[in-house]
Coordinates of C-alpha atoms and ligand atoms in Angstrom, one line a residue:
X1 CA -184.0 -94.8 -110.2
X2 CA -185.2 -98.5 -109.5
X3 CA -184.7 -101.5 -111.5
X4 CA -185.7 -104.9 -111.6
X5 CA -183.1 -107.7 -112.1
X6 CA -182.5 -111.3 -111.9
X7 CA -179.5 -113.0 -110.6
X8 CA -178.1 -116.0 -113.1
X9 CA -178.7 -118.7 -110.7
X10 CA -179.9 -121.2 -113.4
X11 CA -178.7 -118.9 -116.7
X12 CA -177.9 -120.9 -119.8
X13 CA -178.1 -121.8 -123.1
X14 CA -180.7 -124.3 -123.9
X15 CA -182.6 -123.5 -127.3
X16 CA -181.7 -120.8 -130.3
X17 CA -184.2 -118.1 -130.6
X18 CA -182.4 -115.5 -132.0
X19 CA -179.3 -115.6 -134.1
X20 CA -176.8 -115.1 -131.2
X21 CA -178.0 -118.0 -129.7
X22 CA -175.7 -121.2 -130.4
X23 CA -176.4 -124.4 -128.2
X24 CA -172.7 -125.2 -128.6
X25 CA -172.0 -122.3 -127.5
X26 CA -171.7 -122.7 -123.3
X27 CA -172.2 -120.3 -120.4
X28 CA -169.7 -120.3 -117.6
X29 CA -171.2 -119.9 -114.9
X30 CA -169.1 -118.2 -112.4
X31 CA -168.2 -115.6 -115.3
X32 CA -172.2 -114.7 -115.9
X33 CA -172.4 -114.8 -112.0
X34 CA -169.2 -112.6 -111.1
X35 CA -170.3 -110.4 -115.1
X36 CA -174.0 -109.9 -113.5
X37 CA -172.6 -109.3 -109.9
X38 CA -170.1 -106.4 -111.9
X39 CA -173.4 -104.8 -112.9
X40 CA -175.3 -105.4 -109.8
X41 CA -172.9 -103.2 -108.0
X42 CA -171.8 -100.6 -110.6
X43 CA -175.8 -99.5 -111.2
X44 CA -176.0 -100.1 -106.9
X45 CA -172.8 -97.2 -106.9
X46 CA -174.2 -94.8 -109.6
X47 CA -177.2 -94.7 -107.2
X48 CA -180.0 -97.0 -108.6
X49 CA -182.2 -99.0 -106.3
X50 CA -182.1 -102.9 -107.3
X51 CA -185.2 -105.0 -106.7
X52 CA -184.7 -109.0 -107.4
X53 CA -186.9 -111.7 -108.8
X54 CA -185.2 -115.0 -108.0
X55 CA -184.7 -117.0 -111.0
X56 CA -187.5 -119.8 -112.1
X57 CA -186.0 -123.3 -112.9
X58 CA -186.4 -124.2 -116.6
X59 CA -186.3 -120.2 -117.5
X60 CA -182.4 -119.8 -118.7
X61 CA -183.5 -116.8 -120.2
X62 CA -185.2 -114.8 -117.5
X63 CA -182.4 -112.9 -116.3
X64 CA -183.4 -110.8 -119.1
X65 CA -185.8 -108.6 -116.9
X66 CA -186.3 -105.9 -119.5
X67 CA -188.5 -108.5 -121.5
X68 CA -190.9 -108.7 -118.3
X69 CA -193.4 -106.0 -119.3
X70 CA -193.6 -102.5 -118.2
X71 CA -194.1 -100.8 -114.9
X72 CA -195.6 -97.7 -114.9
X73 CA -196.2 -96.2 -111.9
X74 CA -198.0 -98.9 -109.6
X75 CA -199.7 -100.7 -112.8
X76 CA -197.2 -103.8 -114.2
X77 CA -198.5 -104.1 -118.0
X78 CA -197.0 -108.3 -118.2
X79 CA -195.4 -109.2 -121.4
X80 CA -196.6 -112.5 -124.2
X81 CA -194.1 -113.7 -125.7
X82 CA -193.2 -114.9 -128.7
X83 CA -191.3 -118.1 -128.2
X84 CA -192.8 -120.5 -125.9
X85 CA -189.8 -121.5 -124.0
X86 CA -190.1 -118.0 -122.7
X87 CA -193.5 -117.9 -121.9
X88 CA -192.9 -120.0 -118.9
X89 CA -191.7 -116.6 -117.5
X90 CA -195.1 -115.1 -117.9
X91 CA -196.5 -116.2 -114.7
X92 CA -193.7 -115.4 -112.4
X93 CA -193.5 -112.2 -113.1
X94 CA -196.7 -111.5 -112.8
X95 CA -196.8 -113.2 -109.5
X96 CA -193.9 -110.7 -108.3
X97 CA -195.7 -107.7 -109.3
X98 CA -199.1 -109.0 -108.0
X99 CA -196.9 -109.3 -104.5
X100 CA -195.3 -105.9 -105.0
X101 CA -199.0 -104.3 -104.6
X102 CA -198.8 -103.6 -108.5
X103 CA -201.9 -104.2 -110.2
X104 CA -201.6 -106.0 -113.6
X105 CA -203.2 -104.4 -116.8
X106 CA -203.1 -107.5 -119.6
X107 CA -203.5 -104.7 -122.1
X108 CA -201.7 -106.6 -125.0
X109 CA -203.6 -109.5 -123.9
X110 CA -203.8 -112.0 -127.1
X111 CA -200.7 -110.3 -128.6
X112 CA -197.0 -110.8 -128.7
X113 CA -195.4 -108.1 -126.5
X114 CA -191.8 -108.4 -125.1
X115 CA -191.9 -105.3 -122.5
X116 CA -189.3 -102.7 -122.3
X117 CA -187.2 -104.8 -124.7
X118 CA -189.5 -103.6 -127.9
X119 CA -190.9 -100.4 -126.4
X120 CA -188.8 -97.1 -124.9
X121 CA -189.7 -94.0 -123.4
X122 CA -188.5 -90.9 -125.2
X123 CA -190.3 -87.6 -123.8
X124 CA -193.7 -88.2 -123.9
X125 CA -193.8 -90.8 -126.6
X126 CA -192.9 -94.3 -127.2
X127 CA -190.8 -95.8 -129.5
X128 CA -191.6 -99.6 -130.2
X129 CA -189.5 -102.1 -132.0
X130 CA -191.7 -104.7 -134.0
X131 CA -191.4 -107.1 -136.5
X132 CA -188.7 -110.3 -134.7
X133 CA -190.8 -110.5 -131.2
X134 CA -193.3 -107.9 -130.5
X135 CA -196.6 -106.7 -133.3
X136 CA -197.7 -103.5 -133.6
X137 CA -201.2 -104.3 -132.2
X138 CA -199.9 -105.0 -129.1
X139 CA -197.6 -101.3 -128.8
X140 CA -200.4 -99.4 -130.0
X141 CA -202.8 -101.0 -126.9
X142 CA -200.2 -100.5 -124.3
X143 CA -199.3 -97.2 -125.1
X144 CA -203.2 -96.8 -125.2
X145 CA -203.5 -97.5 -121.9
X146 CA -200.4 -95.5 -120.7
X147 CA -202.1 -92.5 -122.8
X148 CA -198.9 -91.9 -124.4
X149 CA -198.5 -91.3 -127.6
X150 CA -196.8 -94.3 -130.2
X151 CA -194.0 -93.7 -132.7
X152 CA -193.8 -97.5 -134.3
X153 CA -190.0 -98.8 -136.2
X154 CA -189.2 -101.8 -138.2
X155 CA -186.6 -103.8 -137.1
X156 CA -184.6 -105.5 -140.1
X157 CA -182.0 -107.3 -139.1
X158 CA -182.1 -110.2 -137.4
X159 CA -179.3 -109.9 -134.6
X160 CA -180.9 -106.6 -133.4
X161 CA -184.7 -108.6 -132.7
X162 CA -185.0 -106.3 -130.0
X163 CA -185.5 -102.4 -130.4
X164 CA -183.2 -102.1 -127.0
X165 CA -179.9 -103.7 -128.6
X166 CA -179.8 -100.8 -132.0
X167 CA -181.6 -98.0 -130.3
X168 CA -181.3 -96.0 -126.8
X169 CA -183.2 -93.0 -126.2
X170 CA -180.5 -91.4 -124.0
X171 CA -182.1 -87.9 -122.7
X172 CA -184.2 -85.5 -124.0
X173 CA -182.2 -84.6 -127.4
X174 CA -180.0 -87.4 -128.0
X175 CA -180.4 -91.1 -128.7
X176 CA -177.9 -93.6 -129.8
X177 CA -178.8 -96.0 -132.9
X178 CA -177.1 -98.4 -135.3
X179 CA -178.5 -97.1 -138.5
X180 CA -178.7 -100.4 -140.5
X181 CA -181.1 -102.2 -138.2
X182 CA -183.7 -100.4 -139.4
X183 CA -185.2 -99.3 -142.9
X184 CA -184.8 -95.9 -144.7
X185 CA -188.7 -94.8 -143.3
X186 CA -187.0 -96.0 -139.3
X187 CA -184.2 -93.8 -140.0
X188 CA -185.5 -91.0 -141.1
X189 CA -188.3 -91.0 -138.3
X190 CA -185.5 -91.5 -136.2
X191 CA -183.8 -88.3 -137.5
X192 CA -187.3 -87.0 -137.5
X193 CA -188.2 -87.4 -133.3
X194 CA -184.8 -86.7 -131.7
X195 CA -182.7 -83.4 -132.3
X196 CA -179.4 -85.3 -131.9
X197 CA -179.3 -88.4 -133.4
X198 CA -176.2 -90.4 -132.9
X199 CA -175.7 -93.5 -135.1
X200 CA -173.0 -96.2 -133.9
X201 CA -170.5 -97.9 -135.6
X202 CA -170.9 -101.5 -136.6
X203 CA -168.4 -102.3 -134.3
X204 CA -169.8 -100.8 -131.6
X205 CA -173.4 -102.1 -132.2
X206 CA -172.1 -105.6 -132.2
X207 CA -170.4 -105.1 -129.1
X208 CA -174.2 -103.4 -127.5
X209 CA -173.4 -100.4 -127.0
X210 CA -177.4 -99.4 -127.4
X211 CA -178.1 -101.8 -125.0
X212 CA -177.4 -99.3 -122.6
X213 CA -178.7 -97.1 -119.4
X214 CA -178.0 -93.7 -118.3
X215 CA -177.8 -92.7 -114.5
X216 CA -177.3 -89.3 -113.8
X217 CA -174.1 -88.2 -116.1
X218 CA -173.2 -92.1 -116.6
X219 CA -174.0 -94.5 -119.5
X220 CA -173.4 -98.1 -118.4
X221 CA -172.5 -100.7 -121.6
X222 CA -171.3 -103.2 -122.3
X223 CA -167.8 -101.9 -124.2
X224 CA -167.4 -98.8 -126.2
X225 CA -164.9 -97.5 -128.8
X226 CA -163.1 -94.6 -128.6
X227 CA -164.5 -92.9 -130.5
X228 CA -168.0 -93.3 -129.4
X229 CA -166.5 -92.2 -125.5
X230 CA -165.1 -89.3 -127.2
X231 CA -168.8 -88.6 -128.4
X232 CA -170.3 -89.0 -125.4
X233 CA -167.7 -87.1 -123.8
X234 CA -168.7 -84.2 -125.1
X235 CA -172.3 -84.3 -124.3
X236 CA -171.1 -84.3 -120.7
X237 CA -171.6 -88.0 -120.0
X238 CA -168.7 -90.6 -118.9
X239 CA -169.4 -94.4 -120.0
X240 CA -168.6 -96.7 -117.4
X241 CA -168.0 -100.2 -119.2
X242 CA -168.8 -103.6 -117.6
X243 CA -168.1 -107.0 -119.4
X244 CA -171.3 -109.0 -120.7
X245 CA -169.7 -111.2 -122.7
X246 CA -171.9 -114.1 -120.9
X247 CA -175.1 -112.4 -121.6
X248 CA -174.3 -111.6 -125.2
X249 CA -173.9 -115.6 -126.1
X250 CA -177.7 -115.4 -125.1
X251 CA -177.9 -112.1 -127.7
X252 CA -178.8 -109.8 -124.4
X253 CA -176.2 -106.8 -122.7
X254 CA -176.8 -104.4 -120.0
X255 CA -180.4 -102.6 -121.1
X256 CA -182.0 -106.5 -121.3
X257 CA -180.3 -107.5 -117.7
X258 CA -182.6 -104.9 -116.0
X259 CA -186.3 -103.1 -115.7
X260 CA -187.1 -99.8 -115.1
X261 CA -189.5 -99.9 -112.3
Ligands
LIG301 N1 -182.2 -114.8 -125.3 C1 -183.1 -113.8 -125.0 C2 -184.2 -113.8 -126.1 O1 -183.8 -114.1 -127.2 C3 -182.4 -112.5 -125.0 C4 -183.3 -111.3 -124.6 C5 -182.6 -110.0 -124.7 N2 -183.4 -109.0 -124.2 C6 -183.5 -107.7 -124.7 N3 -184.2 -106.9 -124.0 N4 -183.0 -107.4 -125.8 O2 -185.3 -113.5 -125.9

């Protein structure tokens, strides 16, 4: 597996863009440096190959690589978003992938897209988050010109903007979800798709435990009950837990610190 990430060398909190967001509330640095650094090296162990952008001045946000776009193969499909203090990322990242040898397909060109934030593999579909950040449009011309097909879910609440912090497509039959982020139609499609649907606690959504990655018989998140180990536990998968208490000031956890390349 490789991933894209972005070390918190100028990481803070300078505007409110979602409802975790509190200027007040301050970033220490050397706990987001020595939190991301915990990450770096436990996805580095479980085996995944880390690529790094270096963080742009007067982008606090862009250590949240998942909101970069998507790669797909050698094409990088570059994210609009919706905010304009993030849109400043826009260009570097496509600079990076332009460098890389990936060519760049502006496919939601015109529309707001936030990347792998809004929009998640799951066999050969996608599931895409809209309604906070990313439109519908947008999903239904990038998974146009992945040629997969598009499975489209209202978000309703506003702390879980993105479709990565209430859902994770975990394998091929199960997915984790915190039910009341979406409406009754989201759930039941939900329920519909994936054979074994696992919904959260409230506790554990607020803590991200959707906002998560799987490597091999691993799921990295942020913190997890016991309860929700024990579930995972027996689906043959350990959860290895590393702090992000830094990140989630910004409303962001493991899944938004990183792209799957
Ligand atoms: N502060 C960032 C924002 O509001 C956090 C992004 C989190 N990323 C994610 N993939 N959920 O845009």
């Amino acid at each position: 597996m490789k991933i894209l990430m972005c070390a918190p060398s100028h990481y803070a909190i300078r505007y409110e863009i979602n409802p975790w967001m509190k200027i007040q509330n301050r970033i220490t640095p050397s706990r987001a440096q020595a939190q991301w650094k915990g990450l770096y090296t436990t996805l580095r162990r479980l085996g995944a190959r880390v690529w790094l952008i270096p963080q742009k001045k007067g982008c606090p946000d862009m250590v949240f690589t998942a909101n970069a776009g998507v790669a797909h193969g050698r094409t990088f499909i570059p994210s609009h978003f919706r905010y304009k203090q993030r849109q400043l990322e826009e260009p570097a990242f496509i600079q990076y992938f332009r460098k890389k040898g990936y060519s760049i397909d502006d496919a939601s060109q015109g529309l707001y897209f936030e990347g792998e934030g809004d929009l998640l593999p799951y066999r050969d579909m996608f599931f895409a988050g809209f309604r906070f950040r990313s439109e519908v449009r947008a999903h239904e011309r990038v998974s146009e010109s992945l040629g997969r097909r598009l499975v489209t879910l209202e978000l309703s609440k506003p702390q879980f903007y993105h479709l990565d912090t209430c859902f994770f497509p975990m394998d091929e039959t199960s997915a984790l979800y915190y039910p009341q982020a979406f409406d009754d139609y989201g759930r039941k499609v939900i329920r519909r798709f994936i054979q074994n649907p696992m919904a959260v606690s409230r506790e554990d959504a607020y803590q991200f435990a959707c906002n998560a990655i799987r490597i091999g018989r691993t799921v990295v998140m942020n913190r997890a009950s016991r309860n929700l180990k024990g579930q995972l536990s027996s689906l043959g998968y350990g959860v290895c837990e590393t702090p992000t208490s830094e990140f989630m000031k910004a409303g962001g956890s493991v899944k938004c610190l990183l792209l799957k390349l």
